Each structure stands twice: as structure tokens, then as C-alpha cells.
Coordinates of N, CA and C in Angstrom, one line a residue:
L1 N 11.5 -17.8 -26.0 CA 11.6 -19.2 -25.7 C 11.8 -20.0 -27.1
M2 N 12.6 -20.9 -27.1 CA 12.9 -21.7 -28.3 C 12.0 -22.9 -28.3
P3 N 11.4 -23.1 -29.5 CA 10.4 -24.3 -29.6 C 11.1 -25.6 -29.1
G4 N 12.3 -25.8 -29.4 CA 13.0 -27.1 -29.0 C 13.2 -27.2 -27.5
K5 N 13.2 -26.1 -26.8 CA 13.4 -26.1 -25.4 C 12.1 -26.4 -24.6
L6 N 11.0 -26.5 -25.3 CA 9.7 -26.6 -24.6 C 9.4 -28.1 -24.2
E7 N 10.0 -29.0 -24.9 CA 9.7 -30.4 -24.7 C 10.1 -30.8 -23.2
N8 N 9.3 -31.6 -22.6 CA 9.6 -32.2 -21.3 C 9.8 -31.1 -20.2
S9 N 9.1 -30.0 -20.3 CA 9.3 -29.0 -19.3 C 8.0 -28.5 -18.8
K10 N 8.0 -27.7 -17.8 CA 6.8 -27.1 -17.3 C 6.2 -26.1 -18.2
L11 N 6.9 -25.7 -19.2 CA 6.4 -24.8 -20.2 C 5.4 -25.5 -21.2
N12 N 5.2 -26.8 -21.0 CA 4.2 -27.5 -21.8 C 3.0 -27.8 -20.9
S13 N 3.0 -27.3 -19.7 CA 1.9 -27.5 -18.7 C 0.9 -26.4 -18.8
L14 N -0.4 -26.8 -19.1 CA -1.5 -25.8 -19.1 C -1.6 -25.1 -17.8
G15 N -1.5 -25.8 -16.7 CA -1.6 -25.2 -15.4 C -0.5 -24.1 -15.1
Y16 N 0.7 -24.5 -15.5 CA 1.9 -23.6 -15.3 C 1.7 -22.4 -16.2
L17 N 1.4 -22.6 -17.5 CA 1.3 -21.5 -18.4 C 0.2 -20.6 -18.1
S18 N -1.0 -21.1 -17.7 CA -2.1 -20.3 -17.4 C -1.8 -19.4 -16.2
G19 N -1.2 -20.0 -15.2 CA -0.8 -19.2 -14.0 C 0.2 -18.2 -14.3
K20 N 1.2 -18.5 -15.2 CA 2.2 -17.6 -15.6 C 1.6 -16.4 -16.4
V21 N 0.8 -16.7 -17.3 CA 0.1 -15.6 -18.1 C -0.7 -14.7 -17.2
H22 N -1.4 -15.3 -16.2 CA -2.2 -14.5 -15.3 C -1.3 -13.6 -14.5
G23 N -0.3 -14.1 -13.9 CA 0.7 -13.3 -13.1 C 1.4 -12.2 -13.9
L24 N 1.8 -12.5 -15.1 CA 2.5 -11.6 -15.9 C 1.6 -10.5 -16.4
L25 N 0.3 -10.8 -16.8 CA -0.6 -9.8 -17.2 C -1.0 -8.9 -16.0
K26 N -1.2 -9.4 -14.8 CA -1.4 -8.6 -13.6 C -0.3 -7.6 -13.4
Q27 N 1.0 -8.1 -13.5 CA 2.1 -7.3 -13.3 C 2.2 -6.2 -14.3
R28 N 2.0 -6.6 -15.6 CA 2.1 -5.6 -16.7 C 1.0 -4.5 -16.5
L29 N -0.2 -4.9 -16.1 CA -1.3 -3.9 -15.9 C -0.9 -3.0 -14.7
S30 N -0.5 -3.6 -13.6 CA -0.1 -2.8 -12.5 C 1.0 -1.8 -12.8
D31 N 2.0 -2.3 -13.5 CA 3.1 -1.4 -13.9 C 2.7 -0.2 -14.8
K32 N 1.8 -0.5 -15.8 CA 1.4 0.5 -16.7 C 0.5 1.5 -16.0
L33 N -0.4 1.0 -15.0 CA -1.2 1.9 -14.3 C -0.3 2.9 -13.4
S34 N 0.7 2.3 -12.8 CA 1.6 3.1 -12.0 C 2.3 4.1 -12.8
E35 N 2.8 3.7 -14.0 CA 3.5 4.7 -14.9 C 2.6 5.9 -15.2
Q36 N 1.3 5.7 -15.3 CA 0.4 6.8 -15.6 C -0.2 7.5 -14.4
N37 N 0.4 7.1 -13.2 CA 0.0 7.7 -11.9 C -1.5 7.4 -11.6
I38 N -2.0 6.3 -12.1 CA -3.3 5.8 -11.8 C -3.2 4.9 -10.5
P39 N -3.9 5.2 -9.4 CA -3.6 4.5 -8.2 C -4.2 3.1 -8.1
L40 N -4.9 2.6 -9.2 CA -5.4 1.3 -9.1 C -4.3 0.2 -9.2
K41 N -4.6 -0.9 -8.7 CA -3.8 -2.1 -8.9 C -4.6 -3.1 -9.7
A42 N -3.9 -4.1 -10.3 CA -4.6 -5.1 -11.1 C -5.7 -5.8 -10.4
V43 N -5.6 -6.0 -9.1 CA -6.6 -6.7 -8.3 C -7.9 -5.8 -8.3
H44 N -7.8 -4.5 -8.4 CA -9.0 -3.6 -8.4 C -9.7 -3.6 -9.7
Y45 N -9.0 -3.9 -10.8 CA -9.6 -3.8 -12.1 C -10.9 -4.6 -12.3
P46 N -11.0 -5.9 -11.9 CA -12.3 -6.6 -12.1 C -13.5 -5.9 -11.5
V47 N -13.2 -5.4 -10.3 CA -14.3 -4.7 -9.6 C -14.7 -3.4 -10.3
V48 N -13.7 -2.6 -10.5 CA -14.0 -1.3 -11.1 C -14.6 -1.4 -12.5
S49 N -14.1 -2.4 -13.3 CA -14.7 -2.6 -14.7 C -16.1 -3.0 -14.6
R50 N -16.5 -3.8 -13.6 CA -17.9 -4.2 -13.5 C -18.7 -3.0 -13.0
L51 N -18.2 -2.2 -12.1 CA -18.9 -1.0 -11.6 C -19.1 0.0 -12.7
W52 N -18.2 0.1 -13.7 CA -18.4 1.0 -14.8 C -19.7 0.6 -15.6
K53 N -20.0 -0.7 -15.6 CA -21.2 -1.2 -16.3 C -22.4 -1.2 -15.3
T54 N -22.3 -1.5 -14.1 CA -23.4 -1.6 -13.1 C -22.9 -0.9 -11.8
D55 N -23.2 0.3 -11.7 CA -22.8 1.1 -10.6 C -23.9 0.9 -9.5
D56 N -23.5 1.2 -8.3 CA -24.4 1.1 -7.1 C -24.8 -0.3 -6.8
V57 N -23.9 -1.1 -6.3 CA -24.2 -2.5 -6.0 C -23.9 -2.7 -4.6
T58 N -24.3 -3.8 -4.0 CA -24.0 -4.2 -2.7 C -22.6 -4.7 -2.6
Q59 N -22.0 -4.6 -1.4 CA -20.7 -5.2 -1.2 C -20.8 -6.7 -1.4
Q60 N -21.9 -7.3 -1.0 CA -22.1 -8.8 -1.3 C -22.0 -9.1 -2.7
T61 N -22.6 -8.2 -3.6 CA -22.5 -8.5 -5.0 C -21.0 -8.5 -5.5
I62 N -20.2 -7.6 -5.0 CA -18.8 -7.5 -5.3 C -18.1 -8.8 -4.9
A63 N -18.5 -9.3 -3.7 CA -17.9 -10.5 -3.2 C -18.2 -11.7 -4.1
E64 N -19.5 -11.7 -4.6 CA -19.9 -12.8 -5.6 C -19.1 -12.6 -6.9
W65 N -19.0 -11.4 -7.4 CA -18.2 -11.2 -8.7 C -16.8 -11.7 -8.5
M66 N -16.2 -11.4 -7.4 CA -14.8 -11.8 -7.2 C -14.5 -13.1 -6.6
N67 N -15.6 -13.8 -6.1 CA -15.5 -15.0 -5.4 C -14.6 -14.9 -4.2
F68 N -14.8 -13.7 -3.5 CA -14.1 -13.4 -2.2 C -15.0 -13.6 -1.0
D69 N -14.4 -13.8 0.1 CA -15.2 -13.8 1.4 C -15.5 -12.4 1.8
R70 N -16.3 -12.2 2.8 CA -16.7 -10.9 3.2 C -15.5 -10.0 3.6
H71 N -14.6 -10.6 4.4 CA -13.5 -9.8 4.9 C -12.5 -9.3 3.8
R72 N -12.3 -10.2 2.8 CA -11.4 -9.8 1.7 C -12.1 -8.8 0.9
T73 N -13.4 -8.9 0.7 CA -14.1 -7.9 -0.1 C -14.1 -6.6 0.6
S74 N -14.3 -6.6 1.9 CA -14.3 -5.4 2.7 C -13.0 -4.7 2.5
R75 N -11.9 -5.4 2.6 CA -10.5 -4.8 2.5 C -10.3 -4.2 1.1
L76 N -10.8 -4.9 0.0 CA -10.7 -4.4 -1.3 C -11.5 -3.1 -1.5
V77 N -12.7 -3.1 -1.0 CA -13.5 -1.9 -1.0 C -12.9 -0.8 -0.2
D78 N -12.3 -1.1 0.9 CA -11.6 -0.1 1.7 C -10.4 0.5 0.9
E79 N -9.7 -0.3 0.2 CA -8.6 0.2 -0.7 C -9.1 1.1 -1.7
L80 N -10.2 0.8 -2.4 CA -10.8 1.6 -3.4 C -11.4 2.9 -2.9
E81 N -11.9 2.8 -1.6 CA -12.4 4.0 -1.0 C -11.2 4.9 -0.6
D82 N -10.1 4.3 -0.1 CA -9.0 5.1 0.3 C -8.4 5.9 -0.9
I83 N -8.5 5.4 -2.1 CA -7.9 6.1 -3.2 C -9.0 6.9 -4.0
Q84 N -10.2 7.0 -3.3 CA -11.3 7.8 -3.8 C -11.9 7.4 -5.1
V85 N -11.9 6.1 -5.3 CA -12.5 5.5 -6.6 C -14.0 5.2 -6.3
V86 N -14.3 4.7 -5.1 CA -15.6 4.4 -4.7 C -16.0 5.0 -3.4
E87 N -17.3 5.0 -3.2 CA -17.9 5.5 -1.9 C -18.8 4.4 -1.4
R88 N -18.8 4.2 -0.1 CA -19.7 3.2 0.5 C -20.8 3.9 1.2
H89 N -22.0 3.4 1.0 CA -23.2 4.0 1.7 C -24.0 2.9 2.3
S90 N -24.7 3.3 3.4 CA -25.7 2.3 3.9 C -27.0 2.4 3.2
N91 N -27.6 1.2 3.0 CA -28.9 1.2 2.3 C -29.9 1.7 3.3
A92 N -30.8 2.7 2.8 CA -31.8 3.3 3.7 C -32.7 2.2 4.3
A93 N -33.1 1.2 3.5 CA -34.0 0.2 3.9 C -33.4 -0.9 4.8
N94 N -32.1 -1.0 4.7 CA -31.3 -2.0 5.5 C -30.0 -1.5 5.9
K95 N -29.9 -0.9 7.0 CA -28.6 -0.2 7.5 C -27.4 -1.1 7.5
R96 N -27.6 -2.4 7.6 CA -26.4 -3.3 7.6 C -25.9 -3.5 6.2
E97 N -26.7 -3.3 5.2 CA -26.3 -3.6 3.8 C -25.5 -2.3 3.3
K98 N -24.3 -2.6 2.8 CA -23.4 -1.5 2.3 C -23.6 -1.5 0.8
R99 N -23.8 -0.3 0.2 CA -23.9 -0.1 -1.2 C -22.6 0.6 -1.7
I100 N -22.1 0.2 -2.8 CA -20.9 0.7 -3.3 C -21.2 1.4 -4.6
Q101 N -20.7 2.7 -4.7 CA -20.8 3.5 -5.9 C -19.5 4.1 -6.3
L102 N -19.3 4.3 -7.6 CA -18.1 5.0 -8.1 C -18.2 6.4 -7.8
T103 N -17.1 7.0 -7.5 CA -17.0 8.5 -7.3 C -16.9 9.1 -8.8
E104 N -17.0 10.4 -8.9 CA -16.7 11.0 -10.2 C -15.3 10.7 -10.7
Y105 N -14.4 10.7 -9.7 CA -13.0 10.3 -10.1 C -13.0 8.9 -10.6
G106 N -13.7 8.0 -9.9 CA -13.7 6.6 -10.4 C -14.3 6.4 -11.8
K107 N -15.3 7.2 -12.1 CA -15.9 7.2 -13.4 C -14.9 7.8 -14.5
K108 N -14.2 8.8 -14.1 CA -13.2 9.4 -15.1 C -12.0 8.5 -15.4
L109 N -11.8 7.5 -14.5 CA -10.7 6.6 -14.8 C -11.0 5.6 -15.9
Q110 N -12.2 5.4 -16.3 CA -12.6 4.4 -17.2 C -11.8 4.5 -18.5
A111 N -11.8 5.6 -19.2 CA -11.1 5.7 -20.5 C -9.6 5.5 -20.4
P112 N -8.9 6.1 -19.5 CA -7.4 5.8 -19.4 C -7.1 4.4 -19.0
V113 N -7.9 3.8 -18.1 CA -7.7 2.4 -17.7 C -7.9 1.5 -18.8
M114 N -9.0 1.7 -19.5 CA -9.3 0.8 -20.6 C -8.3 0.8 -21.7
Q115 N -7.7 2.0 -21.9 CA -6.6 2.2 -22.9 C -5.4 1.4 -22.4
I116 N -5.1 1.4 -21.1 CA -4.0 0.7 -20.6 C -4.2 -0.8 -20.7
V117 N -5.4 -1.3 -20.4 CA -5.8 -2.7 -20.4 C -5.6 -3.2 -21.9
G118 N -6.1 -2.4 -22.8 CA -5.9 -2.7 -24.3 C -4.4 -2.9 -24.7
E119 N -3.6 -1.9 -24.2 CA -2.2 -1.9 -24.5 C -1.5 -3.2 -23.9
S120 N -1.9 -3.5 -22.7 CA -1.4 -4.7 -22.0 C -1.7 -5.9 -22.7
L121 N -2.9 -6.1 -23.2 CA -3.3 -7.3 -24.0 C -2.6 -7.3 -25.3
D122 N -2.5 -6.1 -26.0 CA -1.8 -6.0 -27.2 C -0.3 -6.5 -27.0
D123 N 0.3 -6.0 -25.9 CA 1.7 -6.5 -25.6 C 1.7 -8.0 -25.5
A124 N 0.8 -8.6 -24.8 CA 0.8 -10.0 -24.6 C 0.6 -10.8 -25.9
M125 N -0.1 -10.3 -26.9 CA -0.4 -11.0 -28.1 C 0.4 -10.5 -29.3
K126 N 1.5 -9.7 -29.0 CA 2.3 -9.2 -30.1 C 2.9 -10.4 -30.9
G127 N 2.9 -10.2 -32.2 CA 3.5 -11.2 -33.1 C 2.5 -12.3 -33.4
M128 N 1.3 -12.3 -33.0 CA 0.3 -13.3 -33.3 C -0.6 -12.8 -34.3
G129 N -1.0 -13.7 -35.2 CA -2.0 -13.4 -36.3 C -3.4 -13.5 -35.7
K130 N -4.3 -13.0 -36.5 CA -5.7 -13.0 -36.1 C -6.2 -14.5 -35.8
E131 N -5.8 -15.4 -36.7 CA -6.3 -16.8 -36.5 C -5.7 -17.4 -35.3
E132 N -4.5 -17.1 -35.0 CA -3.8 -17.6 -33.8 C -4.5 -17.1 -32.5
K133 N -4.8 -15.8 -32.5 CA -5.5 -15.2 -31.4 C -6.9 -15.8 -31.2
E134 N -7.6 -16.0 -32.3 CA -8.9 -16.5 -32.2 C -8.9 -18.0 -31.8
A135 N -7.9 -18.7 -32.2 CA -7.8 -20.1 -31.8 C -7.4 -20.2 -30.3
G136 N -6.6 -19.3 -29.8 CA -6.3 -19.3 -28.4 C -7.5 -19.0 -27.6
I137 N -8.3 -18.0 -28.0 CA -9.5 -17.7 -27.3 C -10.5 -18.8 -27.2
V138 N -10.7 -19.5 -28.4 CA -11.6 -20.6 -28.5 C -11.1 -21.7 -27.5
F139 N -9.8 -22.0 -27.5 CA -9.2 -23.0 -26.7 C -9.5 -22.7 -25.2
L140 N -9.3 -21.5 -24.8 CA -9.5 -21.1 -23.4 C -11.0 -21.1 -23.0
Q141 N -11.8 -20.7 -24.0 CA -13.3 -20.8 -23.7 C -13.7 -22.3 -23.5
K142 N -13.1 -23.2 -24.2 CA -13.4 -24.6 -24.0 C -12.9 -25.1 -22.7
V143 N -11.7 -24.7 -22.3 CA -11.2 -25.1 -21.0 C -12.1 -24.6 -19.9
V144 N -12.5 -23.3 -20.0 CA -13.4 -22.7 -18.9 C -14.7 -23.5 -18.9
Q145 N -15.3 -23.7 -20.1 CA -16.6 -24.5 -20.1 C -16.5 -25.9 -19.5
N146 N -15.3 -26.5 -19.7 CA -15.1 -27.8 -19.2 C -15.1 -27.8 -17.6
L147 N -14.7 -26.7 -17.1 CA -14.4 -26.6 -15.7 C -15.6 -26.0 -14.9
I148 N -16.6 -25.4 -15.6 CA -17.7 -24.8 -14.8 C -18.9 -25.8 -14.8

């Protein structure tokens, strides 16, 4: 993109740019995962990355992490279960409560997936200096803080 072409266009819009970055990062991550024959999709990454830190949580906890309704969360967990990344168990004390745990395979995916995530972020910030990256992060942190 040429700097002169940015004036008076949607490329100056925070909303457009933040949505575009989000979409492009999701696509890059999904493509790189697929290239490495890792069956995860970008939509799975936020759940799996949290499970690597806090395994054995309720399905309701995942819904809260993702800000998804029960049905959408159930479908997401179904997908992760289908590719053998998680297992769903009933809570012994409350049979209606579903607990989600990583499988051994799900745990083994952490290193390669984190490598791919790092590469995807490096691709996104190629050509930027340390100060530019830090300023971008600070800017986005302020936007988030203003909106929560």
C-alpha cells in the first residue's frame, strides 16, 4: 500500500483495519496449520491455548472465555473432540455439567502450534522496528481499555 493512497479511504478506518487484520491473521494461521497437517482451525486456537494453561474446565467456562452461547460452544467442543484434541466428561458431582480436558494428542500440539502462531505474528509485523511494534501494542491496549 502506498502512503499517498491511504487518504480518504477505508484504509484510514480503525474499524476496517482492525477487522482486516483479524481476518488476515486468522486465515494465515489456518493456512499454516493446514500446511503442517495440524487439524486445528484458527477458531480453535483461543480455546486450545487456554486449555494448555488451565486444563479440565467446564464447557460453560469455555463459553465465557469465547463469549459464545451454549450451542456455539458445544459445536466448537464437538469439533475439537472429533479431531481428538479434547475429551468431554460428565462431572461426577453434577452429571449435567460437562468437563473438557485435552487429550495427549492435544497436549502434544502445543509446541508446533505455538511455533506457527509465532511465525504468523512475525509475518504480520515484518519490516517493523521494535519501537513501531511497541507503539502499536500500546495503541491497541488503549483502544481495548477504552472499550471495556
